Short mmCIF file of C-alpha atoms in Angstrom, two decimals:
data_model
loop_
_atom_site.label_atom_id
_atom_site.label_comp_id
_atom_site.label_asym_id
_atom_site.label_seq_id
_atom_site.Cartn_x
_atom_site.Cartn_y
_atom_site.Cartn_z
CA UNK A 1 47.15 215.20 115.16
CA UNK A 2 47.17 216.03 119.18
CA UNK A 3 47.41 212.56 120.04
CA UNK A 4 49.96 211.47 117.38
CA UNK A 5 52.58 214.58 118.77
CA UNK A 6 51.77 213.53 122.41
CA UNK A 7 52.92 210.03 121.57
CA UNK A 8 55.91 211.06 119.36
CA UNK A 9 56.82 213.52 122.72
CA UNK A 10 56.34 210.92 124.96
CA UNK A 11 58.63 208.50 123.20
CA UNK A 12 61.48 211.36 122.55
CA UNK A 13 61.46 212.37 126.33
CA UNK A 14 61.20 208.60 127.57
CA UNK A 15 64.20 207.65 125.45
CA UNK A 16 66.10 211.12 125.93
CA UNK A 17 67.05 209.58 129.06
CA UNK A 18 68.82 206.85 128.37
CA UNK A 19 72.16 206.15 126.21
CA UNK A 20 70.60 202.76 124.09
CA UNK A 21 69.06 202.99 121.35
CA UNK A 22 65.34 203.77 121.22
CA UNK A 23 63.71 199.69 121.10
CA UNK A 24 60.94 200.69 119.29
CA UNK A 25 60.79 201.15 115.39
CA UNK A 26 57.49 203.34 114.54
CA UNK A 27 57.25 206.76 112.78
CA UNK A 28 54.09 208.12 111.05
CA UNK A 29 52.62 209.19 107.84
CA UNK A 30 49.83 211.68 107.52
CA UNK A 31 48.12 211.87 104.17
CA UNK A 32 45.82 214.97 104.07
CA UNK A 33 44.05 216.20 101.26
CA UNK A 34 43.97 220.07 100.82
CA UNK A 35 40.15 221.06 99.03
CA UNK A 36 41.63 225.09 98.81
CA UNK A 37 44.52 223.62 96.86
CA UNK A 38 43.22 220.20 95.73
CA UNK A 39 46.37 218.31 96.47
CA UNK A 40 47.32 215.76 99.13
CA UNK A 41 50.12 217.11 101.73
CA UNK A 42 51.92 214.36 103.19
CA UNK A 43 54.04 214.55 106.67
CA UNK A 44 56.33 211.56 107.32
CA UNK A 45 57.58 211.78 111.32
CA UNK A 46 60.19 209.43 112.06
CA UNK A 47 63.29 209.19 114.66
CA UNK A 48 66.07 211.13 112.84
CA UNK A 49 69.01 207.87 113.99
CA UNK A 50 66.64 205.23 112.33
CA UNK A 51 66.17 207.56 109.16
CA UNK A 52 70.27 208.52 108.64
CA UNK A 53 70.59 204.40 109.10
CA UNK A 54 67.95 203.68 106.58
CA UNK A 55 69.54 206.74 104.31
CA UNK A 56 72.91 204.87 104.80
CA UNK A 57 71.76 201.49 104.09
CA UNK A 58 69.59 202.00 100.90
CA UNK A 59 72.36 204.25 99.39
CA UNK A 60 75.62 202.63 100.75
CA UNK A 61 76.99 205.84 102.43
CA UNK A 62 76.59 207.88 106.07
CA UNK A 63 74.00 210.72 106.39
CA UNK A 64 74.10 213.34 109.24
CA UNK A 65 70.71 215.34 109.44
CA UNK A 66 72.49 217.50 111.85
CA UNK A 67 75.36 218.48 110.33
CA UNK A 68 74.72 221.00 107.37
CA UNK A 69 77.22 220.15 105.01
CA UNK A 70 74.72 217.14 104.72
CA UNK A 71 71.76 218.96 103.40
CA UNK A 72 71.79 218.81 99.62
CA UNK A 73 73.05 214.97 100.00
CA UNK A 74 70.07 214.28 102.45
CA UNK A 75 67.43 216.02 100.21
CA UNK A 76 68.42 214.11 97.36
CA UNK A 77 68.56 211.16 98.97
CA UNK A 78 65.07 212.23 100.56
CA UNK A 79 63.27 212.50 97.16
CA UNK A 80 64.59 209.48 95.79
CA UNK A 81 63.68 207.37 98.92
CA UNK A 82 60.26 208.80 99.29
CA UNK A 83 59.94 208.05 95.71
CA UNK A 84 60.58 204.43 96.01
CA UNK A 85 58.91 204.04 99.61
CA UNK A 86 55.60 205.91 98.90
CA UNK A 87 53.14 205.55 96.42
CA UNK A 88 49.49 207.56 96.13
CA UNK A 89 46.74 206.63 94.09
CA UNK A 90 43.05 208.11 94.26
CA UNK A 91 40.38 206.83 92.04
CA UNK A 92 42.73 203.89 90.58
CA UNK A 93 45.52 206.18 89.17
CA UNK A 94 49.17 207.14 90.57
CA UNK A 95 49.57 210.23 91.60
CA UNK A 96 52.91 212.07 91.44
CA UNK A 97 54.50 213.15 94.59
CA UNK A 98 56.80 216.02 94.72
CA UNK A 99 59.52 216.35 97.57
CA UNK A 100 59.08 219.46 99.06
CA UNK A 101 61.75 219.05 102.34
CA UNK A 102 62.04 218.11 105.40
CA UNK A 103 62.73 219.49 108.61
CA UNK A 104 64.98 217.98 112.33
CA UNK A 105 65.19 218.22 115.79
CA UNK A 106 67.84 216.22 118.19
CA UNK A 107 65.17 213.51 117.83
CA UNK A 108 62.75 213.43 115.18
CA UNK A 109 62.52 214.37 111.76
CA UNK A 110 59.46 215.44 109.42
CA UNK A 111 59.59 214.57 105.49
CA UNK A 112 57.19 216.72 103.51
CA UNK A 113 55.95 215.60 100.22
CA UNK A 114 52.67 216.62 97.85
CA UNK A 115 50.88 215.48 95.66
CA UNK A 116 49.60 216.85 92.07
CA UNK A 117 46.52 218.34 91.92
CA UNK A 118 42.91 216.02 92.00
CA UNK A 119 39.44 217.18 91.96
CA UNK A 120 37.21 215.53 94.77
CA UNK A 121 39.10 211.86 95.24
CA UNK A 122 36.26 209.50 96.26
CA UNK A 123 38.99 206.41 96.58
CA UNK A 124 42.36 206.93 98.21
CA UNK A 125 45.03 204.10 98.19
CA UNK A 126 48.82 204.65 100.13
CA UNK A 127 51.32 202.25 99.73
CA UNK A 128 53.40 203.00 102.47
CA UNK A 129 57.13 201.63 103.32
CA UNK A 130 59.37 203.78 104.93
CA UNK A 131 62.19 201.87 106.83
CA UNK A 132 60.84 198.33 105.66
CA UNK A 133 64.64 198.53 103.94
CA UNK A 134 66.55 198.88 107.62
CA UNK A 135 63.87 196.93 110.37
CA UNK A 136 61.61 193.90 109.75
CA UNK A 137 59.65 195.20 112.95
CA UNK A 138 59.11 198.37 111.65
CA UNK A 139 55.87 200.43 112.51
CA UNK A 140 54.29 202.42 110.32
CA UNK A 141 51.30 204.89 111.63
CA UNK A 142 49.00 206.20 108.76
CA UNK A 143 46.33 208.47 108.51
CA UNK A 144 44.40 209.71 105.62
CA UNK A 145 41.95 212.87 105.98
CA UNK A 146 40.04 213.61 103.35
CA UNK A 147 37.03 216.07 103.66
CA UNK A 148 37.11 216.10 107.28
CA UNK A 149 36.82 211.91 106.88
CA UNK A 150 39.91 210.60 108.92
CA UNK A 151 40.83 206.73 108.71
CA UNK A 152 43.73 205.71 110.32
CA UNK A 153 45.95 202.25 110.51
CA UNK A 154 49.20 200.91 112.14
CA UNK A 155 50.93 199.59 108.86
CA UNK A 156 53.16 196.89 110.20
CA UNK A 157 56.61 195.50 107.97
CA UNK A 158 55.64 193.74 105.39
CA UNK A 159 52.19 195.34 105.34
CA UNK A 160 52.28 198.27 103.65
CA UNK A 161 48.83 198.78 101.98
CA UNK A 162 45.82 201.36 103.46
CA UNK A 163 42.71 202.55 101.80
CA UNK A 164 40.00 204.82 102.43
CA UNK A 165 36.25 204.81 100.43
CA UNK A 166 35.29 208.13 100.56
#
């Protein structure tokens, strides 16, 4: 988790000085199962400009994250894109995945999801897709902690499949 924020920082102070566009296309995904409340809680971290243009793309209309008459467009837009872009599965069924919020910076923003509640997964399955709509070059960091039991995986467009064998 460190090591993921010191890269994220890196990148937002590396590109905070400079007018272009940020060339790279990653964000990340962490997937971690909660045993006190037996659900999966899910952090998506991605550069707020690429989200608002994949927002604007997949729906056909703009989307300011800083701007607050935006909110209740953006976390509509939010659930339905994490609905289409992420799927969880442990032991061979779906899971459903409620949209809890999100939260921005100048930079970055973080899309919370969970999941519904399952007893002691032994097999986890993500597919994960967020921005495959807006870049073909998009990067995709996911991690999945279950039980302590961390495996990790840099999901790259059009891959967008990660497992863990617990």
């Amino acid at each position: 988790m460190k090591k993921i924020f010191f890269f994220f920082s890196f990148l937002f102070i590396l590109f905070s000085f400079t007018e272009k566009k940020h060339p790279y296309h990653v964000g990340s995904v962490e997937i971690n199962y909660n045993s006190k409340s037996k659900t999966f809680e899910v952090t998506g971290r991605f550069f707020l400009d690429d989200l608002e243009n994949g927002l604007g793309k997949k729906y056909g209309k703009p989307f300011h994250f800083n701007d607050v008459k935006y909110k209740a467009q953006i976390n509509e837009a939010l659930k339905n894109y994490s609905a289409e872009y992420f799927k969880l599965k442990t032991d061979n069924q779906f899971l459903k995945i409620n949209y809890v919020g999100y939260e921005e910076d100048s930079e970055s923003v973080n899309v919370y999801l969970e999941s519904e509640k399952v007893e002691n997964p032994k097999k986890v399955e993500a597919a994960v897709s967020f921005l495959y709509n807006l870049f073909d070059d998009q990067i995709n960091l996911v991690h999945i902690i279950v039980n302590g039991n961390r495996k990790s995986e840099k999901l790259t467009y059009p891959n967008r499949y990660l497992f863990q064998q617990l």
